[in-house]
XYZ file of C-alpha atoms in Angstrom:
232
model
C 36.908 -58.959 24.873
C 34.095 -58.591 22.446
C 35.865 -56.280 19.909
C 34.271 -55.209 16.585
C 34.763 -52.464 14.080
C 31.931 -49.811 13.641
C 31.339 -46.695 11.474
C 32.168 -43.490 13.554
C 32.771 -40.788 11.068
C 30.581 -40.568 7.863
C 32.101 -39.631 4.540
C 30.823 -36.045 4.433
C 32.350 -35.375 7.930
C 35.789 -36.857 6.629
C 35.577 -34.981 3.496
C 34.816 -31.661 5.341
C 37.887 -32.388 7.696
C 40.540 -33.051 5.047
C 39.295 -30.359 2.589
C 39.431 -27.758 5.586
C 42.996 -28.819 6.288
C 44.172 -28.265 2.791
C 42.195 -24.986 2.303
C 43.283 -23.501 5.643
C 46.939 -24.270 4.692
C 46.400 -22.815 1.262
C 44.813 -19.614 2.868
C 47.817 -19.019 4.982
C 50.217 -19.360 2.142
C 48.222 -17.134 -0.194
C 47.398 -14.554 2.542
C 50.960 -14.135 3.868
C 52.429 -14.056 0.214
C 50.039 -11.358 -0.826
C 50.352 -9.796 -4.116
C 48.656 -11.566 -7.023
C 47.721 -14.553 -4.777
C 45.221 -12.438 -3.000
C 42.708 -13.237 -5.709
C 43.185 -16.893 -4.852
C 43.193 -15.951 -1.153
C 39.707 -14.616 -1.556
C 38.413 -17.507 -3.619
C 39.838 -20.016 -0.984
C 38.118 -17.877 1.708
C 34.741 -18.307 0.050
C 35.274 -22.026 -0.346
C 36.120 -22.258 3.479
C 32.981 -20.311 4.453
C 30.968 -22.811 2.542
C 32.580 -25.630 4.064
C 31.732 -24.041 7.618
C 28.293 -23.536 6.558
C 27.981 -27.085 5.508
C 29.565 -28.348 8.859
C 27.045 -26.263 10.837
C 24.196 -27.809 8.804
C 25.690 -31.243 9.061
C 25.893 -30.840 12.842
C 22.250 -30.805 12.941
C 21.285 -33.072 10.028
C 24.374 -35.470 9.915
C 24.913 -38.957 11.400
C 25.315 -39.597 15.117
C 28.772 -38.601 16.046
C 28.999 -35.566 13.598
C 25.951 -33.941 15.483
C 26.572 -31.081 17.913
C 23.860 -32.593 19.987
C 26.053 -35.679 20.499
C 29.324 -34.107 21.398
C 28.823 -30.760 22.691
C 28.303 -31.293 26.419
C 28.180 -29.292 29.602
C 31.063 -28.708 32.042
C 30.197 -31.697 34.091
C 31.264 -34.009 31.314
C 34.392 -32.049 30.809
C 35.319 -32.508 34.349
C 34.515 -36.248 34.119
C 36.817 -36.490 31.076
C 39.717 -34.695 32.881
C 39.268 -37.175 35.676
C 39.298 -40.028 33.420
C 35.646 -41.042 33.991
C 34.307 -40.234 30.562
C 33.608 -43.159 28.057
C 32.395 -42.493 24.536
C 32.958 -42.459 20.860
C 33.443 -39.377 18.626
C 34.735 -36.153 19.932
C 35.630 -36.182 23.629
C 34.121 -33.327 25.746
C 37.517 -31.489 25.666
C 37.933 -32.055 21.941
C 34.438 -30.669 21.357
C 35.622 -27.327 22.857
C 38.409 -27.220 20.498
C 36.102 -27.983 17.543
C 33.697 -25.158 18.458
C 36.653 -22.726 19.017
C 38.059 -23.500 15.696
C 34.793 -23.238 13.820
C 34.183 -19.923 15.518
C 37.637 -18.490 14.745
C 37.501 -19.626 11.112
C 33.914 -18.176 10.743
C 35.126 -14.818 11.935
C 38.235 -15.039 9.717
C 35.877 -15.824 6.571
C 33.339 -13.144 7.394
C 35.752 -10.460 8.292
C 37.707 -11.206 4.954
C 34.550 -10.495 2.967
C 34.773 -6.792 3.948
C 38.589 -6.425 4.125
C 41.079 -4.690 1.825
C 44.718 -4.540 1.223
C 44.970 -0.781 0.185
C 46.301 -1.817 -3.127
C 44.064 -3.900 -5.379
C 42.117 -6.480 -3.206
C 38.616 -5.725 -1.722
C 36.395 -8.392 -0.308
C 33.197 -9.090 -2.162
C 31.018 -7.181 0.543
C 33.460 -4.245 1.051
C 30.931 -1.769 -0.194
C 28.653 -2.649 2.809
C 30.804 -0.915 5.286
C 32.873 2.208 5.545
C 36.489 2.355 4.741
C 37.347 2.628 8.437
C 35.229 -0.284 9.460
C 36.986 -2.351 6.563
C 40.405 -1.260 7.811
C 39.476 -2.351 11.313
C 38.275 -5.710 10.206
C 41.318 -6.049 8.004
C 43.458 -5.659 11.088
C 41.414 -8.186 13.048
C 41.608 -10.487 10.207
C 45.373 -10.212 10.201
C 45.779 -10.812 13.830
C 43.316 -13.737 13.961
C 45.466 -15.960 11.798
C 47.900 -16.382 14.797
C 45.128 -17.624 16.908
C 43.916 -20.074 14.319
C 47.535 -21.122 13.799
C 48.003 -21.666 17.645
C 44.817 -23.650 17.748
C 45.576 -25.721 14.862
C 49.047 -26.584 16.314
C 47.419 -27.536 19.682
C 44.869 -29.722 17.805
C 47.755 -31.501 15.947
C 49.806 -32.016 19.183
C 46.660 -33.570 20.875
C 46.048 -35.897 18.001
C 49.653 -37.108 18.111
C 49.767 -37.423 21.795
C 46.547 -39.689 21.764
C 47.702 -41.635 18.777
C 51.325 -42.314 19.753
C 51.242 -42.238 23.597
C 47.744 -43.200 24.583
C 47.501 -45.754 21.724
C 44.102 -44.309 20.792
C 44.416 -43.874 16.842
C 42.552 -40.760 15.925
C 44.032 -40.259 12.394
C 43.049 -43.348 10.576
C 39.293 -43.431 11.750
C 39.193 -39.816 10.128
C 40.467 -41.492 6.829
C 38.399 -44.604 6.649
C 35.711 -43.785 9.150
C 35.770 -47.011 11.227
C 37.042 -47.669 14.639
C 37.780 -50.792 16.693
C 35.650 -50.793 19.883
C 34.761 -53.137 22.635
C 31.489 -53.479 24.510
C 27.852 -53.739 23.362
C 27.160 -50.136 24.421
C 29.174 -48.770 21.417
C 26.857 -48.210 18.453
C 27.626 -47.508 14.831
C 26.790 -43.988 13.324
C 23.352 -43.703 11.944
C 21.457 -40.970 10.128
C 22.734 -38.384 7.687
C 21.261 -39.753 4.417
C 21.088 -38.324 1.006
C 18.164 -35.862 1.831
C 20.269 -34.493 4.794
C 23.435 -34.257 2.555
C 21.565 -32.345 -0.234
C 20.124 -29.836 2.435
C 23.476 -29.303 3.958
C 24.988 -28.598 0.464
C 22.092 -26.391 -0.219
C 23.082 -24.343 2.852
C 26.648 -24.290 1.827
C 26.020 -23.001 -1.648
C 23.582 -20.326 -0.453
C 26.118 -19.083 2.049
C 28.764 -18.797 -0.720
C 26.321 -17.153 -2.973
C 25.338 -14.547 -0.368
C 29.105 -13.959 0.590
C 30.143 -13.436 -2.977
C 27.597 -10.485 -3.284
C 24.637 -12.546 -4.531
C 22.125 -10.026 -2.806
C 23.841 -6.879 -3.758
C 22.429 -4.769 -6.620
C 24.299 -5.312 -9.843
C 26.838 -2.617 -10.779
C 25.669 0.033 -13.199
C 26.079 -0.751 -16.848
C 29.327 0.760 -18.535
C 28.418 3.982 -20.610
C 27.791 3.419 -24.296
C 30.871 3.688 -26.629
C 31.684 7.298 -27.701
C 29.662 8.855 -24.743
C 32.783 9.670 -22.885
C 35.310 12.172 -24.525
C 38.710 10.740 -25.243
C 40.695 13.879 -24.446
């Protein structure tokens, strides 16, 4: 067999993956604990939103196997994969559905958190854009959605372990160092996703965080001058 090692996952994709793992875990801990940790919960949510915005941009501008156009396929390829007829690198057609579902759930979680409240001291940075009733509704959905995210994450971890341990198709180490051992001349290393693409994706991420943190909202009114409010 003509085996060789090629680059599959570029560095930005790998950093996105592992940062998202850490931040989602931190958001679970801070959100379930509540109290003073809600300040950190809100900050972590903003960073997660920035990461997701980066991934959406990188899915268009990034290297070969990070692009949505490469791994998001139609139902025919999903059926071929389930029947064992699919051959390819990167996300499989079934894994692609999991990736899209997880990104969608995390996007909803991040956006709903921007307008949520805890009826005590925490309000999302875009809370004033909606009514109290709408905020309460979004807060309820935000709390319920964590279990969907948790279930999908658990399913993802189980699938990775299944393929790594039972199918002997290591999915973990390539997401650490980016390279995978392949056979056959048809397998090509990842290309594209250079510095200009990276800077553009980062610009999208920072812009998304700025807007989500209230960057487009009018500034609050200035405080009244000293002595203008009676002290009695």
